[in-house]
XYZ file of C-alpha atoms in Angstrom:
638
model
C 4.748 -28.699 7.545
C 2.707 -31.522 6.054
C 5.169 -34.180 4.967
C 2.340 -36.308 3.581
C 2.172 -33.852 0.658
C 4.532 -34.288 -2.271
C 6.520 -31.010 -2.509
C 6.397 -31.283 -6.294
C 2.588 -31.275 -6.283
C 1.905 -28.432 -3.833
C 4.997 -27.005 -2.210
C 3.007 -24.397 -0.277
C 0.907 -27.083 1.395
C 3.976 -29.227 2.035
C 5.777 -26.365 3.802
C 2.816 -24.773 5.636
C 0.194 -27.538 5.819
C 0.067 -27.829 9.607
C 0.157 -24.071 10.163
C -3.623 -23.618 10.289
C -3.939 -26.434 12.807
C -1.680 -24.666 15.289
C -2.161 -20.973 14.589
C -4.907 -19.130 16.463
C -6.756 -16.796 14.110
C -7.736 -13.644 16.039
C -11.469 -13.128 16.346
C -12.935 -11.087 13.514
C -10.061 -11.519 11.056
C -11.207 -12.362 7.525
C -7.580 -13.009 6.571
C -4.495 -13.591 8.649
C -0.797 -14.057 7.976
C 2.550 -13.357 9.593
C 2.365 -9.678 8.646
C -0.916 -9.454 10.575
C 0.716 -11.210 13.519
C 3.521 -8.658 13.561
C 1.077 -5.780 13.094
C -0.865 -6.924 16.166
C 2.381 -7.077 18.157
C 3.454 -3.659 16.891
C 0.043 -2.158 17.725
C 0.245 -3.506 21.291
C 3.729 -2.031 21.691
C 2.588 1.307 20.285
C -0.412 1.373 22.648
C 1.926 0.907 25.606
C 4.193 3.705 24.367
C 1.210 6.035 23.877
C -0.138 5.275 27.353
C 3.266 6.031 28.868
C 3.499 9.295 26.943
C -0.057 10.369 27.816
C 0.386 9.721 31.541
C 3.310 12.118 31.913
C 2.958 15.767 32.882
C 4.579 16.874 29.652
C 5.456 20.473 28.724
C 3.264 22.132 26.110
C 4.502 21.581 22.574
C 6.350 18.369 23.395
C 5.570 15.189 21.487
C 4.365 13.687 24.778
C 1.805 16.459 25.241
C 0.637 16.291 21.616
C 0.276 12.500 21.681
C -1.426 12.599 25.087
C -4.023 15.212 24.118
C -4.897 13.454 20.863
C -5.186 10.070 22.588
C -7.353 11.442 25.415
C -9.679 13.138 22.931
C -10.159 9.804 21.158
C -10.913 7.634 24.206
C -13.464 10.074 25.653
C -16.497 8.296 24.178
C -18.903 9.945 26.600
C -18.098 13.366 25.166
C -18.011 12.066 21.579
C -21.472 10.488 21.946
C -22.793 13.727 23.413
C -21.320 15.771 20.555
C -22.542 13.312 17.881
C -21.967 14.885 14.452
C -21.700 18.505 15.668
C -17.917 18.778 15.035
C -18.695 18.431 11.306
C -21.449 21.052 11.329
C -19.253 24.043 10.284
C -17.970 22.086 7.295
C -21.469 20.897 6.361
C -22.629 24.532 6.497
C -19.837 25.488 4.110
C -20.959 22.728 1.734
C -24.546 23.994 1.815
C -23.393 27.403 0.570
C -22.107 26.001 -2.743
C -24.004 27.588 -5.643
C -21.660 27.274 -8.636
C -18.728 25.324 -10.052
C -16.438 28.089 -8.778
C -17.791 27.504 -5.277
C -17.258 23.787 -5.823
C -13.624 24.416 -6.777
C -13.081 26.352 -3.543
C -14.693 23.556 -1.543
C -12.451 20.995 -3.234
C -9.522 23.078 -1.993
C -10.913 22.853 1.531
C -11.391 19.093 1.345
C -7.886 18.699 -0.110
C -6.448 20.546 2.887
C -8.400 18.210 5.181
C -7.151 15.001 3.563
C -10.298 14.220 1.573
C -9.880 13.323 -2.109
C -13.146 14.248 -3.709
C -13.153 13.361 -6.539
C -9.372 13.646 -6.992
C -6.390 14.170 -4.733
C -3.718 16.838 -5.074
C -0.366 15.967 -3.547
C 3.292 16.862 -3.509
C 5.548 14.449 -5.383
C 9.147 14.282 -6.477
C 9.578 15.700 -9.971
C 10.487 12.704 -12.121
C 12.371 14.996 -14.512
C 14.454 16.316 -11.613
C 14.064 14.007 -8.573
C 15.731 16.502 -6.217
C 12.822 18.919 -6.711
C 9.194 18.768 -5.630
C 6.187 19.174 -7.900
C 2.419 19.057 -7.522
C 0.617 15.937 -8.696
C -3.047 15.135 -9.201
C -4.585 11.665 -8.973
C -7.989 10.100 -9.457
C -10.032 9.424 -6.332
C -13.401 10.028 -4.797
C -14.821 6.491 -4.731
C -15.921 4.578 -1.663
C -15.549 1.206 -3.375
C -12.041 0.219 -4.352
C -12.608 -0.870 -7.962
C -14.766 0.785 -10.672
C -16.185 -2.601 -11.678
C -18.001 -2.770 -8.348
C -20.177 0.097 -9.608
C -20.536 -1.082 -13.186
C -20.434 -4.879 -13.381
C -23.450 -7.159 -13.005
C -21.483 -10.094 -11.593
C -22.674 -11.411 -8.178
C -19.713 -10.024 -6.217
C -20.158 -6.496 -7.601
C -23.902 -6.633 -6.971
C -23.221 -7.670 -3.371
C -20.717 -4.857 -2.906
C -23.111 -2.223 -4.242
C -25.872 -3.320 -1.890
C -23.557 -3.289 1.122
C -22.082 0.080 0.258
C -25.431 1.807 -0.277
C -26.647 0.392 3.039
C -23.523 1.750 4.711
C -24.148 5.239 3.320
C -27.788 5.062 4.428
C -26.870 3.875 7.938
C -24.291 6.652 8.239
C -26.718 9.404 7.242
C -29.267 7.969 9.643
C -26.613 8.236 12.374
C -26.039 11.837 11.240
C -29.779 12.524 11.767
C -30.513 13.215 8.087
C -34.085 12.521 6.948
C -34.620 10.421 3.802
C -31.247 8.691 4.269
C -32.109 5.988 1.726
C -32.763 8.537 -1.017
C -29.576 10.421 -0.124
C -27.572 7.193 -0.321
C -28.850 6.477 -3.829
C -28.029 9.993 -5.022
C -24.499 9.745 -3.632
C -24.038 6.336 -5.208
C -25.163 7.728 -8.576
C -22.485 10.446 -8.392
C -19.824 7.870 -7.582
C -21.052 5.679 -10.425
C -20.494 8.580 -12.822
C -16.946 8.917 -11.490
C -16.419 5.135 -11.663
C -17.171 5.157 -15.398
C -14.004 7.170 -16.029
C -11.820 5.659 -13.281
C -8.766 3.547 -14.120
C -8.807 0.009 -12.742
C -5.905 -1.420 -10.710
C -4.735 -3.254 -13.818
C -4.797 -0.073 -15.933
C -2.899 1.832 -13.246
C 0.013 -0.596 -13.492
C 1.055 0.966 -16.809
C 1.363 4.491 -15.492
C 3.740 5.574 -18.279
C 0.684 5.773 -20.536
C -1.187 7.791 -17.916
C 1.422 10.421 -17.108
C 1.294 14.046 -18.266
C 3.411 16.945 -17.079
C 1.863 20.318 -17.803
C 1.211 23.706 -16.214
C -1.762 24.578 -14.031
C -2.671 27.275 -16.558
C -2.657 24.710 -19.371
C -4.764 22.345 -17.251
C -7.299 25.144 -16.886
C -7.335 25.674 -20.664
C -7.678 21.930 -21.316
C -10.743 21.676 -19.077
C -12.607 24.978 -19.373
C -15.814 23.995 -17.548
C -14.091 23.729 -14.163
C -12.077 26.597 -12.715
C -8.777 24.980 -11.796
C -7.205 28.399 -11.228
C -9.730 29.063 -8.474
C -8.968 25.696 -6.879
C -5.205 26.194 -6.769
C -5.540 29.814 -5.711
C -7.638 28.637 -2.755
C -4.867 26.161 -1.935
C -2.387 29.025 -1.839
C -0.481 27.647 -4.826
C 0.775 29.875 -7.630
C -1.026 28.990 -10.851
C 2.125 29.397 -12.954
C 3.506 26.155 -11.511
C 3.817 22.861 -13.331
C 1.821 19.807 -12.299
C 1.973 16.082 -13.021
C -1.342 14.507 -13.976
C -1.648 10.802 -13.339
C -4.608 8.986 -14.929
C -4.740 11.786 -17.491
C -7.944 10.669 -19.185
C -9.722 10.564 -15.823
C -8.969 14.236 -15.209
C -10.014 15.155 -18.750
C -13.238 13.144 -18.489
C -14.196 14.867 -15.226
C -15.485 17.655 -17.507
C -18.457 15.467 -18.356
C -19.091 14.641 -14.698
C -19.064 18.322 -13.759
C -21.621 18.968 -16.500
C -23.949 16.109 -15.565
C -24.057 16.141 -11.740
C -26.418 18.637 -10.106
C -25.176 20.997 -7.417
C -27.491 19.410 -4.835
C -25.997 15.991 -5.577
C -22.478 17.408 -5.252
C -23.485 18.677 -1.805
C -24.660 15.248 -0.660
C -21.577 13.634 -2.160
C -19.227 16.034 -0.353
C -21.021 15.598 2.960
C -20.549 11.865 2.539
C -16.853 12.197 1.706
C -16.380 14.361 4.804
C -18.408 12.098 7.103
C -16.745 8.928 5.833
C -13.282 10.443 6.334
C -13.954 11.494 9.920
C -16.420 8.786 10.981
C -13.852 7.095 13.237
C -13.754 10.240 15.405
C -17.497 10.702 15.837
C -20.111 8.987 18.008
C -20.724 5.276 18.520
C -23.560 5.011 15.973
C -21.168 6.042 13.189
C -18.674 3.406 14.276
C -21.388 0.748 14.328
C -22.455 1.677 10.784
C -18.870 1.199 9.622
C -18.500 -2.058 11.565
C -21.654 -3.474 9.985
C -20.326 -2.622 6.524
C -16.887 -4.154 7.111
C -18.422 -7.339 8.499
C -20.718 -7.638 5.487
C -17.890 -6.960 3.062
C -15.313 -9.356 4.497
C -17.405 -11.785 6.540
C -15.997 -10.734 9.915
C -14.693 -7.733 11.814
C -12.187 -7.441 14.649
C -13.581 -6.491 18.050
C -11.042 -3.891 19.172
C -11.266 -1.769 22.313
C -11.651 2.012 22.449
C -8.018 2.278 23.568
C -6.782 0.099 20.689
C -8.735 2.102 18.122
C -7.469 5.356 19.612
C -3.858 4.162 19.539
C -4.271 3.102 15.905
C -5.515 6.590 14.996
C -2.716 8.331 16.894
C -0.144 6.085 15.209
C -1.642 6.590 11.763
C -1.653 10.370 11.878
C 1.201 11.391 14.191
C 3.134 8.129 14.335
C 6.269 10.090 13.509
C 6.327 11.119 17.180
C 6.584 7.465 18.240
C 8.912 5.791 15.744
C 12.330 6.132 17.341
C 10.956 5.262 20.782
C 9.528 2.092 19.243
C 12.798 1.253 17.463
C 14.897 1.693 20.614
C 12.588 -0.606 22.565
C 11.892 -3.301 19.978
C 14.700 -3.456 17.416
C 18.208 -4.843 17.745
C 20.388 -2.103 16.269
C 23.079 -4.632 15.329
C 20.573 -6.286 12.979
C 20.579 -3.142 10.836
C 24.194 -3.724 9.784
C 23.620 -7.456 9.230
C 20.629 -6.838 6.974
C 22.407 -4.100 5.030
C 25.261 -6.535 4.322
C 22.770 -9.158 3.145
C 21.156 -6.585 0.849
C 24.581 -5.715 -0.562
C 25.196 -9.415 -1.266
C 21.904 -9.676 -3.145
C 22.609 -6.493 -5.120
C 26.000 -7.909 -6.120
C 24.254 -11.096 -7.258
C 21.867 -9.062 -9.394
C 24.802 -7.281 -11.037
C 26.526 -10.589 -11.744
C 23.359 -12.023 -13.267
C 22.511 -8.914 -15.309
C 25.845 -9.176 -17.063
C 24.925 -12.651 -18.347
C 21.328 -12.256 -19.578
C 20.765 -12.316 -23.334
C 17.303 -10.805 -23.869
C 18.286 -7.276 -22.775
C 20.375 -4.868 -24.861
C 23.839 -3.815 -23.675
C 22.579 -0.236 -23.426
C 19.767 -1.251 -21.070
C 21.991 -3.582 -19.057
C 24.349 -0.680 -18.360
C 21.515 1.330 -16.772
C 20.232 -1.724 -14.889
C 23.675 -2.292 -13.386
C 23.927 1.422 -12.548
C 20.602 1.176 -10.693
C 21.952 -1.690 -8.615
C 25.159 0.204 -7.812
C 23.223 3.347 -6.873
C 20.566 1.506 -4.850
C 19.861 2.940 -1.375
C 18.749 0.810 1.583
C 16.679 2.417 4.346
C 16.637 -0.250 7.018
C 15.045 -0.130 10.476
C 14.470 3.505 11.341
C 15.318 7.094 10.318
C 17.737 9.126 12.369
C 15.112 11.397 13.912
C 11.449 11.583 14.938
C 9.158 14.245 13.524
C 8.554 17.417 15.506
C 4.876 18.231 16.105
C 5.396 21.138 18.514
C 3.468 23.538 16.252
C 0.251 21.525 16.562
C -2.534 22.849 18.786
C -4.754 20.078 20.163
C -8.002 20.076 22.116
C -8.445 17.092 24.440
C -12.224 17.282 23.833
C -12.335 17.604 20.034
C -10.744 14.710 18.101
C -12.283 15.844 14.790
C -10.677 19.278 15.000
C -7.425 17.666 16.114
C -7.291 15.541 12.976
C -8.232 18.535 10.847
C -5.340 20.438 12.431
C -2.974 17.588 11.541
C -4.076 17.663 7.915
C -3.987 21.457 7.708
C -0.457 21.456 9.109
C 0.634 18.822 6.598
C -0.990 20.278 3.482
C 0.066 23.836 4.283
C 3.649 22.687 4.761
C 3.872 20.645 1.549
C 2.463 23.475 -0.557
C 4.835 25.979 1.072
C 7.844 23.699 0.566
C 7.420 23.211 -3.176
C 10.539 25.297 -3.814
C 12.604 23.481 -1.181
C 15.006 20.682 -2.190
C 13.742 17.141 -1.630
C 14.385 15.886 1.899
C 16.161 12.592 1.247
C 16.035 11.774 4.957
C 12.238 11.688 4.917
C 10.746 8.183 5.279
C 7.333 7.270 3.878
C 7.064 4.396 6.365
C 7.541 4.520 10.127
C 9.705 2.135 12.196
C 6.530 0.597 13.669
C 5.008 -0.188 10.231
C 4.940 -3.823 9.120
C 5.636 -3.223 5.460
C 8.413 -2.820 2.907
C 8.510 -1.273 -0.545
C 10.680 -0.070 -3.403
C 10.482 3.565 -4.496
C 11.031 4.712 -8.071
C 13.583 7.097 -6.561
C 15.718 3.937 -6.326
C 15.605 3.127 -2.651
C 14.031 0.438 -0.501
C 12.403 1.016 2.897
C 12.183 -1.889 5.354
C 11.126 -0.707 8.850
C 12.037 -2.199 12.219
C 8.596 -3.742 12.830
C 8.953 -5.851 9.678
C 12.362 -7.113 10.790
C 10.998 -9.347 13.541
C 10.401 -13.071 13.878
C 9.004 -14.928 11.988
C 10.313 -12.830 9.059
C 13.732 -12.307 10.606
C 15.723 -13.253 13.666
C 19.508 -13.270 14.127
C 19.005 -16.697 15.703
C 17.766 -18.266 12.439
C 20.194 -20.326 10.371
C 21.585 -18.494 7.347
C 19.613 -20.515 4.774
C 16.331 -19.647 6.509
C 17.283 -15.970 6.795
C 17.963 -15.781 3.066
C 14.819 -17.791 2.249
C 12.599 -15.426 4.225
C 14.104 -11.956 4.432
C 16.574 -12.391 1.571
C 13.794 -13.298 -0.848
C 11.858 -10.208 0.277
C 14.874 -7.980 -0.296
C 15.377 -9.617 -3.689
C 11.691 -9.086 -4.500
C 11.813 -5.351 -3.791
C 15.100 -4.878 -5.658
C 13.564 -6.587 -8.699
C 11.026 -3.753 -8.986
C 13.895 -1.461 -10.018
C 14.235 -3.544 -13.177
C 10.645 -4.366 -14.151
C 8.357 -2.503 -16.550
C 7.688 0.292 -14.062
C 11.345 0.422 -13.082
C 12.260 0.800 -16.751
C 10.762 4.295 -16.669
C 13.261 5.588 -14.082
C 17.043 5.629 -14.150
C 19.520 5.139 -11.311
C 18.771 8.617 -9.933
C 14.993 8.223 -10.064
C 14.754 10.459 -13.121
C 11.981 9.698 -15.592
C 13.730 8.055 -18.533
C 12.716 5.086 -20.671
C 15.993 3.186 -20.699
C 14.686 0.084 -22.484
C 15.030 -0.045 -26.262
C 12.050 -1.063 -28.391
C 13.675 -4.495 -28.756
C 13.932 -4.776 -24.957
C 10.225 -3.997 -24.607
C 9.291 -6.624 -27.183
C 11.521 -9.241 -25.570
C 10.075 -8.461 -22.140
C 6.500 -8.748 -23.426
C 7.261 -12.039 -25.139
C 8.599 -13.579 -21.938
C 6.052 -12.094 -19.561
C 3.074 -13.114 -21.687
C 4.133 -16.691 -20.937
C 4.220 -15.839 -17.239
C 0.750 -14.285 -17.413
C -0.563 -17.525 -18.892
C 1.232 -19.587 -16.248
C -0.378 -17.776 -13.338
C -3.765 -17.366 -15.013
C -4.095 -21.157 -15.010
C -4.217 -21.271 -11.201
C -7.816 -21.991 -10.181
C -8.309 -20.370 -6.779
C -11.912 -20.702 -5.602
C -15.143 -21.851 -7.254
C -14.789 -20.865 -10.920
C -12.414 -17.970 -10.220
C -8.865 -18.028 -11.575
C -5.901 -15.866 -10.672
C -5.494 -12.729 -12.797
C -1.991 -13.245 -14.175
C -1.936 -9.823 -15.813
C -2.964 -7.888 -12.692
C -0.377 -9.703 -10.558
C 2.376 -9.793 -13.213
C 4.887 -7.331 -11.732
C 4.657 -8.887 -8.282
C 4.984 -12.400 -9.714
C 8.112 -11.336 -11.602
C 9.582 -9.959 -8.382
C 8.674 -13.088 -6.414
C 10.440 -15.378 -8.893
C 13.517 -13.265 -9.473
C 13.838 -12.173 -5.852
C 13.796 -15.809 -4.760
C 16.365 -16.768 -7.378
C 18.746 -13.943 -6.437
C 18.406 -14.652 -2.724
C 19.264 -18.313 -3.333
C 22.328 -17.466 -5.410
C 23.431 -14.850 -2.864
C 23.100 -17.399 -0.063
C 25.302 -19.889 -1.903
C 27.845 -17.125 -2.561
C 28.284 -16.290 1.145
C 27.530 -19.595 2.903
C 30.422 -21.300 4.644
C 30.755 -25.017 5.333
C 28.763 -24.935 8.579
C 25.906 -23.007 6.906
C 25.522 -25.862 4.415
C 25.265 -28.633 6.999
C 22.014 -30.503 7.572
C 19.760 -29.345 10.410
C 16.966 -31.613 11.666
C 17.329 -33.751 8.564
C 16.979 -30.863 6.088
C 19.714 -29.669 3.757
C 20.526 -25.973 3.507
C 18.749 -25.726 0.138
C 15.660 -27.436 1.535
C 15.629 -25.070 4.518
C 15.932 -22.091 2.165
C 12.879 -23.013 0.089
C 10.827 -24.145 3.080
C 11.535 -20.853 4.879
C 10.454 -18.936 1.779
C 7.165 -20.835 1.577
C 6.442 -20.567 5.295
C 6.787 -16.778 5.187
C 3.624 -16.753 3.007
C 1.467 -18.926 5.283
C -1.980 -17.319 5.265
C -5.673 -17.791 6.019
C -8.496 -16.200 3.994
C -12.225 -16.666 4.300
C -14.065 -17.005 0.995
C -15.279 -13.386 0.852
C -11.846 -11.957 1.502
C -10.233 -14.318 -1.015
C -12.635 -13.290 -3.791
C -12.054 -9.602 -3.066
C -8.302 -10.162 -3.154
C -8.565 -11.773 -6.596
C -10.364 -8.680 -7.897
C -8.204 -6.021 -6.284
C -4.761 -7.121 -5.173
C -1.590 -6.844 -7.227
C -0.258 -9.730 -5.126
C -1.477 -13.287 -5.620
C -2.637 -15.173 -2.506
C 0.298 -16.744 -0.665
C -0.210 -20.263 -1.998
C 0.157 -19.115 -5.603
C 3.053 -16.785 -4.854
C 4.924 -19.784 -3.470
C 3.973 -22.449 -6.006
C 4.222 -20.023 -8.915
C 7.730 -18.979 -7.894
C 9.443 -22.250 -7.008
C 8.317 -24.058 -10.166
C 10.346 -21.579 -12.244
C 13.653 -22.199 -10.404
C 15.967 -24.992 -11.545
C 17.375 -25.180 -8.012
C 13.955 -26.170 -6.656
C 13.801 -29.144 -9.021
C 17.293 -30.239 -7.992
C 16.659 -29.763 -4.273
C 13.415 -31.760 -4.103
C 13.965 -34.136 -7.039
C 10.938 -32.822 -8.940
C 9.896 -35.072 -11.837
C 7.618 -34.823 -14.865
C 4.880 -36.615 -12.934
C 4.665 -33.813 -10.343
C 1.892 -31.233 -10.719
C 4.192 -28.205 -10.409
C 6.601 -29.496 -13.032
C 7.475 -27.198 -15.922
C 9.826 -28.219 -18.695
C 12.993 -26.114 -18.800
C 11.859 -24.155 -21.841
C 8.737 -23.018 -19.954
C 10.509 -21.829 -16.819
C 10.687 -18.034 -16.722
C 13.655 -16.102 -15.352
C 14.269 -12.507 -16.390
C 17.319 -11.360 -14.455
């Protein structure tokens, strides 16, 4: 804390001001926060688990054998450097044989099976019209830079990104022993620029209701006659009489023009790049160095990890389902699961109580909102079982083929299981993941690795627990009620349950919130994008408010006593702010402003607390304080 700061002027600095003086930023980190701290701890624990598993004489087909073979193939740098790019040669040969758009469609099927979205990805999703069934979905993709503006804008940051990215492509093709790597890089960039012109930005993707189309594969083929979609899906082994959901509909339609304008030779270079970039982490040292140079240029620094750490990260990323329950048993207090579930129930009950009192939402909509809260599912800590990888065949000398086998196993299974009922026991996050999110299927996942100090400890006082973890639970629950949540009912079914009057009322209120956050000047002449971050800002404010009310509802007399001179309410808000303590270098901060749906921590904290009446009462905030908002300007939706 920095008690020299007036909490009403900059509450974030007041609560976290001394953090940077005491925290040790790991070498190479361009940004660092408590989530990074926990991710480092989780990665170290996972590495130890992998080493233990790989050192056993495990029977063939066991998770121990699978994990061990994959890990050993990754740490054998001597063999990888000797092989260089040769593991990709069969796929490059297949690319060279492309002579027509039909051939291109077949190759796109191959890249889809190998986890490469070029220039779109085809996945299995839950059918929003019937959430207990699966359906195919197609999404935009195929860009190496994360935002289309990086290809198209002339601002200094975009110009810098383009230069770095083209150099990265050139360095990679040099490492792949291609002549004229600079010319190849420019041709690849030109293809991606064509795709960028039709790509939805992060801000546009937030309103996915406008971008959603459910149709048949046959109709998709009729809509876009210049590309043979039937050939693509046939090569995937998918019946072409199936339905499909198209996200970013205009992107898929506009790909017709890209197919017409890009030469077959340029498609070949582009596909070789997509393949090489996907598998670069499994190739020789020169490819890794090309990537490292790019990351350092992009963010200003790069972490200096060991071969073993990088190998463990790759194992965890692709077959982490073999490790999750082992991790949870070693590093998660099972009793905490029940405690956190009870806290979540308290917050859900507070939402229901509050929803029944709001005036801007129609009674019809409130009924669905309450039903969503009552039907809300919490997935806390860990699933009941690890995944079984016994059908995988691994080669301890070929990490590239091992990863291809993982993808082939996954894609073949999801396409075969399209007629199976949805597996509601399937988790999208693993116990060792430091993350949490709300699904439109009306559940929240919060894994064991997230439920560690400093985000949570059973030893914390109740006010601090609710200020940190309670506010996070409240944040995620709020997503069930926001503009995206309004497209799905309590069962996850696609249904617009807001009336037109509800939509207008929501827009009227949230436009004020957009203006509030857009007035935060972050760095140089760059301001926060209040529209891009809107949904997350709404969840921050309302999640904090519900967590505070829920705390007061359950706190007993001892919970409300002063500790170290701080009242329970003060401890609640301070704990909330401290959970967002973060460091960013200038490059990373500017990139975050362009790309992230979440505001930097300082603005998440200050933007939230200034909208809560309880904050004003707790810290005696006055009109003279910089965070002060008059009551009529404070925004609270739920």
